[in-house]
mmCIF file of C-alpha atoms in Angstrom:
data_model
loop_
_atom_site.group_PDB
_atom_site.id
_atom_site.type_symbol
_atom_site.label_atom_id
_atom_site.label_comp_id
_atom_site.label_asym_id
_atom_site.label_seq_id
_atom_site.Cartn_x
_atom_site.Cartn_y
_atom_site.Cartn_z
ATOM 1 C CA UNK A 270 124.363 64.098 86.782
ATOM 2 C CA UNK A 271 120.592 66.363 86.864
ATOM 3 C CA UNK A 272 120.376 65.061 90.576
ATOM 4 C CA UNK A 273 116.945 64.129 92.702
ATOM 5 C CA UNK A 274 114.075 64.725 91.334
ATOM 6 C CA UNK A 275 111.694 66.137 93.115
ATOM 7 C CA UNK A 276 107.975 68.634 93.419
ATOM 8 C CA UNK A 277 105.436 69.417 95.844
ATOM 9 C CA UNK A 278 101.687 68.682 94.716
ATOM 10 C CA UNK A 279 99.144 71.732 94.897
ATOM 11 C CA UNK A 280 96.024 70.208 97.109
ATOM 12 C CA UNK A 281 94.074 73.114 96.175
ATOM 13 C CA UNK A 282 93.642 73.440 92.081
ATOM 14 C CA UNK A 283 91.990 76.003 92.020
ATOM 15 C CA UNK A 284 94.881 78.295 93.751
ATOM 16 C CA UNK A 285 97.199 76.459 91.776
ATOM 17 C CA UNK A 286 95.540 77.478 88.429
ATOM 18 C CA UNK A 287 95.182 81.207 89.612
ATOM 19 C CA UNK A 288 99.096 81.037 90.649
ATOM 20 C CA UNK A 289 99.968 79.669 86.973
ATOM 21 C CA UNK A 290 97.775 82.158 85.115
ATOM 22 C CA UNK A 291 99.253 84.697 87.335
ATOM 23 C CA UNK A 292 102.906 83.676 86.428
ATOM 24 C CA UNK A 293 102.363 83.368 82.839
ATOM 25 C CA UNK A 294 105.057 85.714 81.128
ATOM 26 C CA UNK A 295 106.391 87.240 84.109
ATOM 27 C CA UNK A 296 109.440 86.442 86.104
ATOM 28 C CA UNK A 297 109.161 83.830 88.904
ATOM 29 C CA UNK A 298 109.568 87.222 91.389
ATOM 30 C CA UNK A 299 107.269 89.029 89.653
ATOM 31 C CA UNK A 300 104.629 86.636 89.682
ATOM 32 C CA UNK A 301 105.076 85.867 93.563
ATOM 33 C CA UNK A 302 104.722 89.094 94.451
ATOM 34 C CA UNK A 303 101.404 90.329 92.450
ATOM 35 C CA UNK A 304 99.977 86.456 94.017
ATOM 36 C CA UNK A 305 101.252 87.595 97.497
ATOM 37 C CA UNK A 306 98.700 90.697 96.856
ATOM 38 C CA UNK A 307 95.837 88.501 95.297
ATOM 39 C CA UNK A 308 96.431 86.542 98.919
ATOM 40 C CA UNK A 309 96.209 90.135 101.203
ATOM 41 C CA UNK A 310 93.446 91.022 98.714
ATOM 42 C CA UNK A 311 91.412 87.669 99.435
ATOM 43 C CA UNK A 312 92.363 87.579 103.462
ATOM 44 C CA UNK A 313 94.612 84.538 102.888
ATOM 45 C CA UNK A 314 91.493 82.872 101.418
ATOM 46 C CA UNK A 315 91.710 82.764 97.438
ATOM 47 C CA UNK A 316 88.717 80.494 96.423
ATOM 48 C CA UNK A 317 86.126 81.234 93.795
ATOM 49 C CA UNK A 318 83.945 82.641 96.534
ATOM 50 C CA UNK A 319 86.486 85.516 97.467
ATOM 51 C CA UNK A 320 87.520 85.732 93.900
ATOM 52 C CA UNK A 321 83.760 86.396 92.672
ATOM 53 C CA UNK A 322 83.454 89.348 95.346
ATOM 54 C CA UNK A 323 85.680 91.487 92.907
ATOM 55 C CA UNK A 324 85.287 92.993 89.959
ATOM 56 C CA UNK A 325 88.224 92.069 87.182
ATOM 57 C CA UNK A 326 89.517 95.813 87.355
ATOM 58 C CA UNK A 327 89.901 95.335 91.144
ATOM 59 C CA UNK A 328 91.805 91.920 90.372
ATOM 60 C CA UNK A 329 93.800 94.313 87.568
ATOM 61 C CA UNK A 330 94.425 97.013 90.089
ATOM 62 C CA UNK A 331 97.423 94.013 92.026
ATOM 63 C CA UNK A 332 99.553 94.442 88.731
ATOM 64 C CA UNK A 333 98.027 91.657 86.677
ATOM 65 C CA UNK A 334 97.120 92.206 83.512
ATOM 66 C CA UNK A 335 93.154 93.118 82.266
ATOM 67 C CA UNK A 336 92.936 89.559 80.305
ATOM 68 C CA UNK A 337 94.487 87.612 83.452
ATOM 69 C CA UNK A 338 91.935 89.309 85.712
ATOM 70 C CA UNK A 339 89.381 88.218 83.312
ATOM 71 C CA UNK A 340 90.716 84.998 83.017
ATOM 72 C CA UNK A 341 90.550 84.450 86.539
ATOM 73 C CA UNK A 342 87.470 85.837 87.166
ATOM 74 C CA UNK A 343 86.689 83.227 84.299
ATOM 75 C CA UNK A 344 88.251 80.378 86.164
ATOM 76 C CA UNK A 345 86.223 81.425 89.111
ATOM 77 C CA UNK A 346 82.420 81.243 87.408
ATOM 78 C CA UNK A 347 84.102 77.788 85.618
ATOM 79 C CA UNK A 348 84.868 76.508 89.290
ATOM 80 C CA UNK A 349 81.709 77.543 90.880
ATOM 81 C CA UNK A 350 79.977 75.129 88.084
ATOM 82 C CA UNK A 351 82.074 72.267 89.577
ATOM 83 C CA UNK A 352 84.424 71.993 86.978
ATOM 84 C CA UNK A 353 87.306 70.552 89.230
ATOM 85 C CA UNK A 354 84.610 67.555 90.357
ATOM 86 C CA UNK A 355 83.793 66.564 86.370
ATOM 87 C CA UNK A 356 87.399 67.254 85.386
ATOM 88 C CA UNK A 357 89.027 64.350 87.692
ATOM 89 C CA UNK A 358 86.663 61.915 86.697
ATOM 90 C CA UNK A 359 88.137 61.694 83.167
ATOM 91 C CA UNK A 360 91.316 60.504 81.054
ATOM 92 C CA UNK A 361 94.276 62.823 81.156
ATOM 93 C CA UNK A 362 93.454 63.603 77.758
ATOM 94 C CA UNK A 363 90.006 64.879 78.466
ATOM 95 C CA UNK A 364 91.390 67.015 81.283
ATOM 96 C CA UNK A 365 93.689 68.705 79.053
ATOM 97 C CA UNK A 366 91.207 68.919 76.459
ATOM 98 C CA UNK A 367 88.508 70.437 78.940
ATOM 99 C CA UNK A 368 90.893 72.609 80.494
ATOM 100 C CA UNK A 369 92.546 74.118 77.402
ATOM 101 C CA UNK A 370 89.338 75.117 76.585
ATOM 102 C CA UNK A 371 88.720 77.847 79.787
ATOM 103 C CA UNK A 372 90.732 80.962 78.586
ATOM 104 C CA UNK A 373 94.408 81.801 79.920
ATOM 105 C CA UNK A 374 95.161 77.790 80.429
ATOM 106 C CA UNK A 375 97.198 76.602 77.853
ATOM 107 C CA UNK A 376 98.430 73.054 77.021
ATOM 108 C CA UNK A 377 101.850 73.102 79.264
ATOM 109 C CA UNK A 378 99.382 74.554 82.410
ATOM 110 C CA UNK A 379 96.918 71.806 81.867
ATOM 111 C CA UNK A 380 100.170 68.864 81.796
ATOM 112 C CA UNK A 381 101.127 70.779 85.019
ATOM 113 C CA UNK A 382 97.776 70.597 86.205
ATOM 114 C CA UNK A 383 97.844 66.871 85.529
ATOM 115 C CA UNK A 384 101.099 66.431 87.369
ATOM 116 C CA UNK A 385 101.205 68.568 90.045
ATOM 117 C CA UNK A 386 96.919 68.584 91.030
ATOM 118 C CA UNK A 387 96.428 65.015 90.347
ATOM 119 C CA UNK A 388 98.033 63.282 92.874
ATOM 120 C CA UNK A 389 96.565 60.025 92.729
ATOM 121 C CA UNK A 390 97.535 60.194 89.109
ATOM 122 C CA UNK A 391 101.563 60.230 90.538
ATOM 123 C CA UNK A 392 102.731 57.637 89.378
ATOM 124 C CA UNK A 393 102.925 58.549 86.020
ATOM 125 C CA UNK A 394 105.589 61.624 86.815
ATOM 126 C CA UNK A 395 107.657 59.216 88.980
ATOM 127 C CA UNK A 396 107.327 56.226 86.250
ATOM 128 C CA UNK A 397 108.325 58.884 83.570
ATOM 129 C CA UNK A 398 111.348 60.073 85.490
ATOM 130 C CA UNK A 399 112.718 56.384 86.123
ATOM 131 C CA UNK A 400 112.543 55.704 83.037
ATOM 132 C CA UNK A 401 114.408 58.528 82.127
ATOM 133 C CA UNK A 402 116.831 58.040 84.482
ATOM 134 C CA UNK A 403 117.330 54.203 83.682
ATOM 135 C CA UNK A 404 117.580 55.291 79.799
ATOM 136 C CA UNK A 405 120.352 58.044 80.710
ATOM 137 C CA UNK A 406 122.423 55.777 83.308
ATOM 138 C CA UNK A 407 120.952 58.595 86.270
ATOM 139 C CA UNK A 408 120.317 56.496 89.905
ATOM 140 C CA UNK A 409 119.001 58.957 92.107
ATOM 141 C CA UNK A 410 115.483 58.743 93.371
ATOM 142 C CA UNK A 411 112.413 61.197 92.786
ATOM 143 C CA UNK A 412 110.206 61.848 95.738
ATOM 144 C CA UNK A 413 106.746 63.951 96.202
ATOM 145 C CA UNK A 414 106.517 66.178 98.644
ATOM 146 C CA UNK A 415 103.133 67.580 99.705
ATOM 147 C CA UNK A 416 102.967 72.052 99.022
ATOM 148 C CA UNK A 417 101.521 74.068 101.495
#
């Protein structure tokens, strides 16, 4: 038996796009650590305000790579343009389409996007995992949890 299923949803997409380009090809430690400096960096505040006040290099300087700085700093100017507002207006394969499209998100980041940013669009995780579940013989629940 896999057990419960459960996951937290981001409220903030923004962070939680920074977080996953941040992660990308890095150990789960790794990554925590160089966001844990992006957060000292940005006074606890990472938004695409605070982000915009530094230069990619300075972003760089945490222990991120120079094309995830960019990419960030990318995400930032993309954000600023209200992409967030346009992006949750439209089908989930729009968003992925739309978000694919911003440099350093990838198809798997933009699904996660879908399931962990969306959350009025839950009920697709939770419909996917029961039927899962009910095809494998599995009876435990899934649950959503709200990340802070």
């Amino acid at each position: 038996m896999i057990g419960d299923i459960s996951y937290k949803p981001y409220d903030d997409p923004f962070k939680f796009l920074v977080h996953e380009i941040i992660e990308q090809m890095l150990s789960v430690k790794a990554g925590k650590k160089i966001y844990s400096r992006l957060e000292e960096m940005c006074n606890g505040a990472i938004t695409p305000e605070t982000i915009n006040n530094f230069s990619a290099n300075e972003i760089q300087a945490i222990g991120t790579s120079s094309a995830k700085a960019q990419y960030i700093k990318d995400l930032a100017n993309s954000v600023v343009h209200n992409v967030f507002e346009i992006l949750n207006s439209l089908p989930d394969k729009e968003i992925i389409k739309e978000l694919t499209k911003l440099r350093g998100i990838g198809e798997w980041t933009a699904h996660m996007y879908l399931i962990l940013c969306l959350t009025a669009r839950t009920s697709c995780l939770l419909q996917m995992s029961h039927s899962f579940k009910c095809t494998n013989g599995f009876t435990r629940r899934t649950t959503v949890q709200r990340h802070r």
